[in-house]
mmCIF file with all atom_site columns, C-alpha atoms in Angstrom:
data_model
loop_
_atom_site.group_PDB
_atom_site.id
_atom_site.type_symbol
_atom_site.label_atom_id
_atom_site.label_alt_id
_atom_site.label_comp_id
_atom_site.label_asym_id
_atom_site.label_entity_id
_atom_site.label_seq_id
_atom_site.pdbx_PDB_ins_code
_atom_site.Cartn_x
_atom_site.Cartn_y
_atom_site.Cartn_z
_atom_site.occupancy
_atom_site.B_iso_or_equiv
_atom_site.pdbx_formal_charge
_atom_site.auth_seq_id
_atom_site.auth_comp_id
_atom_site.auth_asym_id
_atom_site.auth_atom_id
_atom_site.pdbx_PDB_model_num
ATOM 1  C CA . MET Z 1 1  ? -3.749  3.675   -7.695  1.00 0.00 ? 1  MET Z CA 1
ATOM 2  C CA . LEU Z 1 2  ? -6.669  4.641   -5.488  1.00 0.00 ? 2  LEU Z CA 1
ATOM 3  C CA . PRO Z 1 3  ? -6.465  7.985   -3.706  1.00 0.00 ? 3  PRO Z CA 1
ATOM 4  C CA . LYS Z 1 4  ? -5.958  7.908   0.075   1.00 0.00 ? 4  LYS Z CA 1
ATOM 5  C CA . VAL Z 1 5  ? -7.289  10.233  2.782   1.00 0.00 ? 5  VAL Z CA 1
ATOM 6  C CA . PRO Z 1 6  ? -6.137  10.625  6.391   1.00 0.00 ? 6  PRO Z CA 1
ATOM 7  C CA . VAL Z 1 7  ? -7.963  9.010   9.303   1.00 0.00 ? 7  VAL Z CA 1
ATOM 8  C CA . LEU Z 1 8  ? -5.944  9.812   12.419  1.00 0.00 ? 8  LEU Z CA 1
ATOM 9  C CA . ASP Z 1 9  ? -2.402  8.704   11.469  1.00 0.00 ? 9  ASP Z CA 1
ATOM 10 C CA . SER Z 1 10 ? -3.536  6.187   8.833   1.00 0.00 ? 10 SER Z CA 1
ATOM 11 C CA . TRP Z 1 11 ? -4.134  6.787   5.151   1.00 0.00 ? 11 TRP Z CA 1
ATOM 12 C CA . ILE Z 1 12 ? -7.240  4.981   3.907   1.00 0.00 ? 12 ILE Z CA 1
ATOM 13 C CA . SER Z 1 13 ? -7.882  4.286   0.241   1.00 0.00 ? 13 SER Z CA 1
ATOM 14 C CA . THR Z 1 14 ? -11.082 5.692   -1.241  1.00 0.00 ? 14 THR Z CA 1
ATOM 15 C CA . GLY Z 1 15 ? -13.224 4.920   -4.246  1.00 0.00 ? 15 GLY Z CA 1
ATOM 16 C CA . PRO Z 1 16 ? -16.155 2.796   -5.431  1.00 0.00 ? 16 PRO Z CA 1
ATOM 17 C CA . VAL Z 1 17 ? -16.216 -0.948  -4.913  1.00 0.00 ? 17 VAL Z CA 1
ATOM 18 C CA . ALA Z 1 18 ? -15.419 -1.622  -8.578  1.00 0.00 ? 18 ALA Z CA 1
ATOM 19 C CA . SER Z 1 19 ? -12.251 0.476   -8.313  1.00 0.00 ? 19 SER Z CA 1
ATOM 20 C CA . PHE Z 1 20 ? -11.050 -1.430  -5.263  1.00 0.00 ? 20 PHE Z CA 1
ATOM 21 C CA . VAL Z 1 21 ? -11.657 -4.790  -6.962  1.00 0.00 ? 21 VAL Z CA 1
ATOM 22 C CA . SER Z 1 22 ? -10.035 -3.758  -10.215 1.00 0.00 ? 22 SER Z CA 1
ATOM 23 C CA . THR Z 1 23 ? -7.015  -2.253  -8.462  1.00 0.00 ? 23 THR Z CA 1
ATOM 24 C CA . ILE Z 1 24 ? -6.509  -5.404  -6.382  1.00 0.00 ? 24 ILE Z CA 1
ATOM 25 C CA . LEU Z 1 25 ? -6.837  -7.624  -9.451  1.00 0.00 ? 25 LEU Z CA 1
ATOM 26 C CA . GLU Z 1 26 ? -4.426  -5.442  -11.423 1.00 0.00 ? 26 GLU Z CA 1
ATOM 27 C CA . LEU Z 1 27 ? -1.850  -5.705  -8.652  1.00 0.00 ? 27 LEU Z CA 1
ATOM 28 C CA . GLY Z 1 28 ? -2.064  -9.459  -8.820  1.00 0.00 ? 28 GLY Z CA 1
ATOM 29 C CA . LYS Z 1 29 ? -2.023  -9.526  -12.624 1.00 0.00 ? 29 LYS Z CA 1
ATOM 30 C CA . ALA Z 1 30 ? 1.097   -7.322  -12.678 1.00 0.00 ? 30 ALA Z CA 1
ATOM 31 C CA . ARG Z 1 31 ? 2.705   -9.657  -10.112 1.00 0.00 ? 31 ARG Z CA 1
ATOM 32 C CA . SER Z 1 32 ? 3.944   -6.523  -8.402  1.00 0.00 ? 32 SER Z CA 1
ATOM 33 C CA . SER Z 1 33 ? 5.528   -6.603  -4.967  1.00 0.00 ? 33 SER Z CA 1
ATOM 34 C CA . ALA Z 1 34 ? 2.607   -4.983  -3.140  1.00 0.00 ? 34 ALA Z CA 1
ATOM 35 C CA . TYR Z 1 35 ? 0.144   -5.757  -0.376  1.00 0.00 ? 35 TYR Z CA 1
ATOM 36 C CA . VAL Z 1 36 ? -3.406  -4.799  0.471   1.00 0.00 ? 36 VAL Z CA 1
ATOM 37 C CA . CYS Z 1 37 ? -4.749  -4.091  3.971   1.00 0.00 ? 37 CYS Z CA 1
ATOM 38 C CA . PHE Z 1 38 ? -8.335  -4.100  5.175   1.00 0.00 ? 38 PHE Z CA 1
ATOM 39 C CA . ALA Z 1 39 ? -8.109  -1.633  8.067   1.00 0.00 ? 39 ALA Z CA 1
ATOM 40 C CA . ASN Z 1 40 ? -10.550 -1.985  10.903  1.00 0.00 ? 40 ASN Z CA 1
ATOM 41 C CA . VAL Z 1 41 ? -10.748 0.244   13.990  1.00 0.00 ? 41 VAL Z CA 1
ATOM 42 C CA . HIS Z 1 42 ? -8.138  -1.779  15.838  1.00 0.00 ? 42 HIS Z CA 1
ATOM 43 C CA . MET Z 1 43 ? -5.595  -1.302  13.011  1.00 0.00 ? 43 MET Z CA 1
ATOM 44 C CA . VAL Z 1 44 ? -6.244  2.471   12.820  1.00 0.00 ? 44 VAL Z CA 1
ATOM 45 C CA . VAL Z 1 45 ? -5.749  2.789   16.624  1.00 0.00 ? 45 VAL Z CA 1
ATOM 46 C CA . GLU Z 1 46 ? -2.658  0.573   16.509  1.00 0.00 ? 46 GLU Z CA 1
ATOM 47 C CA . ALA Z 1 47 ? -1.192  2.734   13.734  1.00 0.00 ? 47 ALA Z CA 1
ATOM 48 C CA . GLN Z 1 48 ? -1.792  5.771   15.947  1.00 0.00 ? 48 GLN Z CA 1
ATOM 49 C CA . ARG Z 1 49 ? 0.263   4.147   18.726  1.00 0.00 ? 49 ARG Z CA 1
ATOM 50 C CA . ASP Z 1 50 ? 2.942   2.201   16.851  1.00 0.00 ? 50 ASP Z CA 1
ATOM 51 C CA . PRO Z 1 51 ? 5.152   3.998   14.278  1.00 0.00 ? 51 PRO Z CA 1
ATOM 52 C CA . GLU Z 1 52 ? 6.329   0.749   12.653  1.00 0.00 ? 52 GLU Z CA 1
ATOM 53 C CA . PHE Z 1 53 ? 2.811   -0.461  12.126  1.00 0.00 ? 53 PHE Z CA 1
ATOM 54 C CA . ARG Z 1 54 ? 1.803   2.995   10.842  1.00 0.00 ? 54 ARG Z CA 1
ATOM 55 C CA . GLN Z 1 55 ? 4.598   2.720   8.272   1.00 0.00 ? 55 GLN Z CA 1
ATOM 56 C CA . LEU Z 1 56 ? 3.325   -0.705  7.131   1.00 0.00 ? 56 LEU Z CA 1
ATOM 57 C CA . LEU Z 1 57 ? -0.107  0.797   6.463   1.00 0.00 ? 57 LEU Z CA 1
ATOM 58 C CA . ARG Z 1 58 ? 1.425   3.783   4.638   1.00 0.00 ? 58 ARG Z CA 1
ATOM 59 C CA . GLU Z 1 59 ? 3.404   1.441   2.333   1.00 0.00 ? 59 GLU Z CA 1
ATOM 60 C CA . ALA Z 1 60 ? 0.353   -0.706  1.432   1.00 0.00 ? 60 ALA Z CA 1
ATOM 61 C CA . ALA Z 1 61 ? -0.839  -0.361  -2.152  1.00 0.00 ? 61 ALA Z CA 1
ATOM 62 C CA . VAL Z 1 62 ? -4.443  -0.316  -0.934  1.00 0.00 ? 62 VAL Z CA 1
ATOM 63 C CA . VAL Z 1 63 ? -5.845  0.242   2.567   1.00 0.00 ? 63 VAL Z CA 1
ATOM 64 C CA . ALA Z 1 64 ? -9.540  -0.483  2.410   1.00 0.00 ? 64 ALA Z CA 1
ATOM 65 C CA . PRO Z 1 65 ? -11.878 0.638   5.187   1.00 0.00 ? 65 PRO Z CA 1
ATOM 66 C CA . ASP Z 1 66 ? -12.932 -2.565  6.946   1.00 0.00 ? 66 ASP Z CA 1
ATOM 67 C CA . GLY Z 1 67 ? -16.249 -1.918  8.649   1.00 0.00 ? 67 GLY Z CA 1
ATOM 68 C CA . SER Z 1 68 ? -18.667 0.930   9.085   1.00 0.00 ? 68 SER Z CA 1
ATOM 69 C CA . PRO Z 1 69 ? -16.701 2.843   11.786  1.00 0.00 ? 69 PRO Z CA 1
ATOM 70 C CA . VAL Z 1 70 ? -13.651 3.318   9.547   1.00 0.00 ? 70 VAL Z CA 1
ATOM 71 C CA . ALA Z 1 71 ? -15.790 4.114   6.479   1.00 0.00 ? 71 ALA Z CA 1
ATOM 72 C CA . ALA Z 1 72 ? -17.740 6.611   8.570   1.00 0.00 ? 72 ALA Z CA 1
ATOM 73 C CA . ALA Z 1 73 ? -14.497 8.183   9.841   1.00 0.00 ? 73 ALA Z CA 1
ATOM 74 C CA . VAL Z 1 74 ? -13.309 8.609   6.231   1.00 0.00 ? 74 VAL Z CA 1
ATOM 75 C CA . GLN Z 1 75 ? -16.509 10.565  5.490   1.00 0.00 ? 75 GLN Z CA 1
ATOM 76 C CA . TRP Z 1 76 ? -16.495 12.563  8.709   1.00 0.00 ? 76 TRP Z CA 1
ATOM 77 C CA . LEU Z 1 77 ? -12.857 13.609  8.556   1.00 0.00 ? 77 LEU Z CA 1
ATOM 78 C CA . ASN Z 1 78 ? -12.849 14.136  4.777   1.00 0.00 ? 78 ASN Z CA 1
ATOM 79 C CA . PRO Z 1 79 ? -16.352 15.501  3.891   1.00 0.00 ? 79 PRO Z CA 1
ATOM 80 C CA . ASP Z 1 80 ? -15.538 15.944  0.179   1.00 0.00 ? 80 ASP Z CA 1
ATOM 81 C CA . THR Z 1 81 ? -14.847 12.207  -0.178  1.00 0.00 ? 81 THR Z CA 1
ATOM 82 C CA . PRO Z 1 82 ? -17.675 10.207  -1.834  1.00 0.00 ? 82 PRO Z CA 1
ATOM 83 C CA . PRO Z 1 83 ? -19.363 7.593   0.419   1.00 0.00 ? 83 PRO Z CA 1
ATOM 84 C CA . GLN Z 1 84 ? -17.106 4.636   1.069   1.00 0.00 ? 84 GLN Z CA 1
ATOM 85 C CA . PRO Z 1 85 ? -18.052 0.940   1.095   1.00 0.00 ? 85 PRO Z CA 1
ATOM 86 C CA . ALA Z 1 86 ? -18.014 -0.597  4.549   1.00 0.00 ? 86 ALA Z CA 1
ATOM 87 C CA . TRP Z 1 87 ? -16.036 -3.705  3.797   1.00 0.00 ? 87 TRP Z CA 1
ATOM 88 C CA . PRO Z 1 88 ? -16.254 -6.686  3.591   1.00 0.00 ? 88 PRO Z CA 1
ATOM 89 C CA . ALA Z 1 89 ? -18.759 -5.635  0.874   1.00 0.00 ? 89 ALA Z CA 1
ATOM 90 C CA . TRP Z 1 90 ? -16.157 -6.735  -1.696  1.00 0.00 ? 90 TRP Z CA 1
ATOM 91 C CA . ILE Z 1 91 ? -16.873 -10.391 -0.937  1.00 0.00 ? 91 ILE Z CA 1
ATOM 92 C CA . CYS Z 1 92 ? -20.282 -10.032 -2.629  1.00 0.00 ? 92 CYS Z CA 1
ATOM 93 C CA . CYS Z 1 93 ? -19.216 -8.210  -5.747  1.00 0.00 ? 93 CYS Z CA 1
ATOM 94 C CA . ARG Z 1 94 ? -17.900 -9.440  -9.095  1.00 0.00 ? 94 ARG Z CA 1
ATOM 95 C CA . PRO Z 1 95 ? -15.027 -7.839  -10.969 1.00 0.00 ? 95 PRO Z CA 1
ATOM 96 C CA . CYS Z 1 96 ? -16.021 -5.383  -13.658 1.00 0.00 ? 96 CYS Z CA 1
#
């Protein structure tokens, strides 16, 4: 599974585009009971305010940063993390 780093009260998955795509495809291939979230700013703020929503994000197999603000927050709050894709970049990529 992809590593996750904290952004406020949310845990955002990190890694290169190819790792996100392969992880999501593997979850589907395994037919596992899992879900993927693409977290934008609204979701991160909502998770800060709502404990039940925060728990939904924490239990997601993958929480991809959706948009430049969340990707930038991952970098700013976790400076040792490699640069993150600002989704929806995954739409344009092909599985490896």
